[in-house]
């Protein structure tokens, strides 16, 4: 149940390989995921492993590959 995930820390991997870690704030009608206090990480050679702060972000459901609580 989605309601039980509110205010939980989520790790979301998207189709281009980026990973977003942030606090789950909810969804909208088409099931886009809204994260707050989020950071973006790009893994791989030549990438900054520290990530960058993106704040609030909405991720379209169709680009989400993996979601971990």
mmCIF file of N, CA and C in Angstrom:
data_model
loop_
_atom_site.group_PDB
_atom_site.id
_atom_site.type_symbol
_atom_site.label_atom_id
_atom_site.label_comp_id
_atom_site.label_asym_id
_atom_site.label_seq_id
_atom_site.Cartn_x
_atom_site.Cartn_y
_atom_site.Cartn_z
ATOM 1 N N UNK A 1 0.841 -1.188 0.000
ATOM 2 C CA UNK A 1 0.000 0.000 0.000
ATOM 3 C C UNK A 1 0.881 1.244 0.000
ATOM 4 N N UNK A 2 0.577 2.145 -0.908
ATOM 5 C CA UNK A 2 1.395 3.341 -1.106
ATOM 6 C C UNK A 2 1.361 4.259 0.115
ATOM 7 N N UNK A 3 0.240 4.360 0.789
ATOM 8 C CA UNK A 3 0.103 5.263 1.939
ATOM 9 C C UNK A 3 1.116 4.934 3.032
ATOM 10 N N UNK A 4 1.472 3.672 3.182
ATOM 11 C CA UNK A 4 2.441 3.263 4.192
ATOM 12 C C UNK A 4 3.856 3.730 3.895
ATOM 13 N N UNK A 5 4.114 4.155 2.660
ATOM 14 C CA UNK A 5 5.453 4.626 2.290
ATOM 15 C C UNK A 5 5.656 6.114 2.533
ATOM 16 N N UNK A 6 4.608 6.844 2.868
ATOM 17 C CA UNK A 6 4.735 8.287 3.082
ATOM 18 C C UNK A 6 5.821 8.586 4.103
ATOM 19 N N UNK A 7 6.648 9.565 3.791
ATOM 20 C CA UNK A 7 7.757 10.010 4.638
ATOM 21 C C UNK A 7 8.856 8.957 4.799
ATOM 22 N N UNK A 8 8.837 7.923 3.970
ATOM 23 C CA UNK A 8 9.910 6.920 3.984
ATOM 24 C C UNK A 8 11.002 7.338 2.995
ATOM 25 N N UNK A 9 12.211 6.927 3.268
ATOM 26 C CA UNK A 9 13.319 7.184 2.354
ATOM 27 C C UNK A 9 13.239 6.163 1.222
ATOM 28 N N UNK A 10 13.206 6.649 -0.021
ATOM 29 C CA UNK A 10 13.136 5.767 -1.180
ATOM 30 C C UNK A 10 14.384 5.927 -2.036
ATOM 31 N N UNK A 11 14.743 4.842 -2.682
ATOM 32 C CA UNK A 11 15.833 4.839 -3.669
ATOM 33 C C UNK A 11 15.207 4.412 -4.990
ATOM 34 N N UNK A 12 15.245 5.301 -5.973
ATOM 35 C CA UNK A 12 14.593 5.048 -7.254
ATOM 36 C C UNK A 12 15.633 5.078 -8.367
ATOM 37 N N UNK A 13 15.662 4.005 -9.149
ATOM 38 C CA UNK A 13 16.538 3.927 -10.321
ATOM 39 C C UNK A 13 15.683 4.171 -11.558
ATOM 40 N N UNK A 14 16.175 5.035 -12.457
ATOM 41 C CA UNK A 14 15.424 5.360 -13.673
ATOM 42 C C UNK A 14 16.135 4.771 -14.902
ATOM 43 N N UNK A 15 15.461 4.826 -16.050
ATOM 44 C CA UNK A 15 15.911 4.137 -17.260
ATOM 45 C C UNK A 15 17.305 4.542 -17.733
ATOM 46 N N UNK A 16 17.740 5.774 -17.486
ATOM 47 C CA UNK A 16 19.071 6.184 -17.947
ATOM 48 C C UNK A 16 20.178 5.876 -16.936
ATOM 49 N N UNK A 17 19.836 5.145 -15.862
ATOM 50 C CA UNK A 17 20.831 4.709 -14.893
ATOM 51 C C UNK A 17 21.009 5.612 -13.694
ATOM 52 N N UNK A 18 20.392 6.798 -13.713
ATOM 53 C CA UNK A 18 20.505 7.669 -12.538
ATOM 54 C C UNK A 18 19.735 7.072 -11.364
ATOM 55 N N UNK A 19 20.186 7.414 -10.161
ATOM 56 C CA UNK A 19 19.531 6.960 -8.931
ATOM 57 C C UNK A 19 19.156 8.189 -8.120
ATOM 58 N N UNK A 20 17.915 8.225 -7.661
ATOM 59 C CA UNK A 20 17.435 9.314 -6.818
ATOM 60 C C UNK A 20 17.102 8.741 -5.445
ATOM 61 N N UNK A 21 17.614 9.400 -4.410
ATOM 62 C CA UNK A 21 17.309 9.009 -3.039
ATOM 63 C C UNK A 21 16.673 10.208 -2.362
ATOM 64 N N UNK A 22 15.464 10.010 -1.837
ATOM 65 C CA UNK A 22 14.759 11.107 -1.195
ATOM 66 C C UNK A 22 13.564 10.611 -0.408
ATOM 67 N N UNK A 23 12.894 11.534 0.236
ATOM 68 C CA UNK A 23 11.732 11.231 1.063
ATOM 69 C C UNK A 23 10.475 11.225 0.205
ATOM 70 N N UNK A 24 9.725 10.136 0.283
ATOM 71 C CA UNK A 24 8.501 9.991 -0.505
ATOM 72 C C UNK A 24 7.429 10.944 0.015
ATOM 73 N N UNK A 25 6.948 11.823 -0.888
ATOM 74 C CA UNK A 25 5.937 12.812 -0.502
ATOM 75 C C UNK A 25 4.567 12.497 -1.095
ATOM 76 N N UNK A 26 4.505 11.547 -2.041
ATOM 77 C CA UNK A 26 3.216 11.177 -2.607
ATOM 78 C C UNK A 26 3.289 10.951 -4.102
ATOM 79 N N UNK A 27 2.106 10.791 -4.693
ATOM 80 C CA UNK A 27 1.984 10.611 -6.140
ATOM 81 C C UNK A 27 0.904 11.559 -6.638
ATOM 82 N N UNK A 28 0.857 11.726 -7.954
ATOM 83 C CA UNK A 28 -0.261 12.452 -8.539
ATOM 84 C C UNK A 28 -1.153 11.429 -9.255
ATOM 85 N N UNK A 29 -2.163 11.903 -9.953
ATOM 86 C CA UNK A 29 -3.135 10.990 -10.557
ATOM 87 C C UNK A 29 -2.511 9.977 -11.529
ATOM 88 N N UNK A 30 -1.585 10.401 -12.424
ATOM 89 C CA UNK A 30 -0.967 9.400 -13.305
ATOM 90 C C UNK A 30 0.153 8.581 -12.647
ATOM 91 N N UNK A 31 0.277 8.635 -11.332
ATOM 92 C CA UNK A 31 1.249 7.860 -10.553
ATOM 93 C C UNK A 31 2.698 8.301 -10.712
ATOM 94 N N UNK A 32 2.927 9.567 -11.014
ATOM 95 C CA UNK A 32 4.274 10.104 -10.942
ATOM 96 C C UNK A 32 4.672 10.155 -9.473
ATOM 97 N N UNK A 33 5.914 9.826 -9.180
ATOM 98 C CA UNK A 33 6.409 9.783 -7.802
ATOM 99 C C UNK A 33 7.010 11.143 -7.440
ATOM 100 N N UNK A 34 6.648 11.662 -6.283
ATOM 101 C CA UNK A 34 7.183 12.940 -5.812
ATOM 102 C C UNK A 34 8.099 12.676 -4.624
ATOM 103 N N UNK A 35 9.360 13.116 -4.773
ATOM 104 C CA UNK A 35 10.340 13.005 -3.694
ATOM 105 C C UNK A 35 10.725 14.406 -3.229
ATOM 106 N N UNK A 36 10.970 14.539 -1.926
ATOM 107 C CA UNK A 36 11.493 15.787 -1.383
ATOM 108 C C UNK A 36 12.851 15.510 -0.750
ATOM 109 N N UNK A 37 13.639 16.558 -0.581
ATOM 110 C CA UNK A 37 15.008 16.443 -0.047
ATOM 111 C C UNK A 37 15.789 15.369 -0.794
ATOM 112 N N UNK A 38 15.684 15.376 -2.110
ATOM 113 C CA UNK A 38 16.262 14.308 -2.927
ATOM 114 C C UNK A 38 17.671 14.638 -3.409
ATOM 115 N N UNK A 39 18.441 13.582 -3.625
ATOM 116 C CA UNK A 39 19.762 13.679 -4.218
ATOM 117 C C UNK A 39 19.804 12.785 -5.447
ATOM 118 N N UNK A 40 20.575 13.219 -6.445
ATOM 119 C CA UNK A 40 20.730 12.465 -7.691
ATOM 120 C C UNK A 40 22.141 11.901 -7.748
ATOM 121 N N UNK A 41 22.244 10.633 -8.102
ATOM 122 C CA UNK A 41 23.540 9.971 -8.232
ATOM 123 C C UNK A 41 23.663 9.388 -9.632
ATOM 124 N N UNK A 42 24.842 9.578 -10.229
ATOM 125 C CA UNK A 42 25.160 8.968 -11.525
ATOM 126 C C UNK A 42 26.340 8.053 -11.276
ATOM 127 N N UNK A 43 26.134 6.771 -11.494
ATOM 128 C CA UNK A 43 27.197 5.802 -11.243
ATOM 129 C C UNK A 43 27.918 5.482 -12.536
ATOM 130 N N UNK A 44 29.197 5.213 -12.423
ATOM 131 C CA UNK A 44 29.971 4.844 -13.602
ATOM 132 C C UNK A 44 31.279 5.599 -13.664
ATOM 133 N N UNK A 45 32.124 5.222 -14.621
ATOM 134 C CA UNK A 45 33.432 5.880 -14.738
ATOM 135 C C UNK A 45 33.288 7.352 -15.099
ATOM 136 N N UNK A 46 34.082 8.174 -14.430
ATOM 137 C CA UNK A 46 34.068 9.605 -14.721
ATOM 138 C C UNK A 46 32.928 10.365 -14.073
ATOM 139 N N UNK A 47 32.105 9.709 -13.289
ATOM 140 C CA UNK A 47 30.968 10.374 -12.639
ATOM 141 C C UNK A 47 31.334 10.740 -11.205
ATOM 142 N N UNK A 48 30.660 11.750 -10.680
ATOM 143 C CA UNK A 48 30.875 12.175 -9.301
ATOM 144 C C UNK A 48 30.096 11.239 -8.368
ATOM 145 N N UNK A 49 30.790 10.439 -7.548
ATOM 146 C CA UNK A 49 30.083 9.488 -6.671
ATOM 147 C C UNK A 49 29.352 10.168 -5.509
ATOM 148 N N UNK A 50 29.602 11.472 -5.285
ATOM 149 C CA UNK A 50 28.978 12.172 -4.169
ATOM 150 C C UNK A 50 27.535 12.561 -4.447
ATOM 151 N N UNK A 51 27.146 12.617 -5.697
ATOM 152 C CA UNK A 51 25.781 13.010 -6.029
ATOM 153 C C UNK A 51 25.594 14.516 -5.952
ATOM 154 N N UNK A 52 24.355 14.939 -6.256
ATOM 155 C CA UNK A 52 24.044 16.371 -6.150
ATOM 156 C C UNK A 52 22.631 16.523 -5.617
ATOM 157 N N UNK A 53 22.442 17.565 -4.828
ATOM 158 C CA UNK A 53 21.145 17.832 -4.220
ATOM 159 C C UNK A 53 20.197 18.401 -5.264
ATOM 160 N N UNK A 54 19.019 17.817 -5.410
ATOM 161 C CA UNK A 54 18.030 18.324 -6.367
ATOM 162 C C UNK A 54 16.767 18.832 -5.686
ATOM 163 N N UNK A 55 16.649 18.634 -4.377
ATOM 164 C CA UNK A 55 15.484 19.150 -3.649
ATOM 165 C C UNK A 55 14.244 18.334 -3.916
ATOM 166 N N UNK A 56 13.223 18.981 -4.472
ATOM 167 C CA UNK A 56 11.965 18.294 -4.780
ATOM 168 C C UNK A 56 11.962 17.895 -6.250
ATOM 169 N N UNK A 57 11.534 16.664 -6.512
ATOM 170 C CA UNK A 57 11.534 16.177 -7.895
ATOM 171 C C UNK A 57 10.326 15.275 -8.119
ATOM 172 N N UNK A 58 9.800 15.330 -9.340
ATOM 173 C CA UNK A 58 8.713 14.436 -9.729
ATOM 174 C C UNK A 58 9.261 13.496 -10.800
ATOM 175 N N UNK A 59 9.131 12.194 -10.560
ATOM 176 C CA UNK A 59 9.642 11.200 -11.501
ATOM 177 C C UNK A 59 8.462 10.498 -12.174
ATOM 178 N N UNK A 60 8.384 10.576 -13.507
ATOM 179 C CA UNK A 60 7.307 9.880 -14.209
ATOM 180 C C UNK A 60 7.400 8.370 -13.998
ATOM 181 N N UNK A 61 6.273 7.747 -13.734
ATOM 182 C CA UNK A 61 6.230 6.315 -13.453
ATOM 183 C C UNK A 61 6.867 5.507 -14.586
ATOM 184 N N UNK A 62 6.680 5.947 -15.838
ATOM 185 C CA UNK A 62 7.152 5.159 -16.985
ATOM 186 C C UNK A 62 8.671 5.088 -17.100
ATOM 187 N N UNK A 63 9.433 5.970 -16.417
ATOM 188 C CA UNK A 63 10.889 5.893 -16.502
ATOM 189 C C UNK A 63 11.502 5.187 -15.289
ATOM 190 N N UNK A 64 10.691 4.757 -14.341
ATOM 191 C CA UNK A 64 11.191 4.107 -13.135
ATOM 192 C C UNK A 64 11.465 2.626 -13.425
ATOM 193 N N UNK A 65 12.710 2.215 -13.151
ATOM 194 C CA UNK A 65 13.093 0.834 -13.365
ATOM 195 C C UNK A 65 13.000 0.047 -12.062
ATOM 196 N N UNK A 66 13.420 0.686 -10.952
ATOM 197 C CA UNK A 66 13.430 0.003 -9.650
ATOM 198 C C UNK A 66 13.129 1.006 -8.553
ATOM 199 N N UNK A 67 12.328 0.588 -7.582
ATOM 200 C CA UNK A 67 11.984 1.426 -6.440
ATOM 201 C C UNK A 67 12.225 0.614 -5.186
ATOM 202 N N UNK A 68 13.061 1.145 -4.278
ATOM 203 C CA UNK A 68 13.394 0.453 -3.033
ATOM 204 C C UNK A 68 13.098 1.342 -1.851
ATOM 205 N N UNK A 69 12.490 0.752 -0.819
ATOM 206 C CA UNK A 69 12.192 1.507 0.406
ATOM 207 C C UNK A 69 13.242 1.204 1.465
#
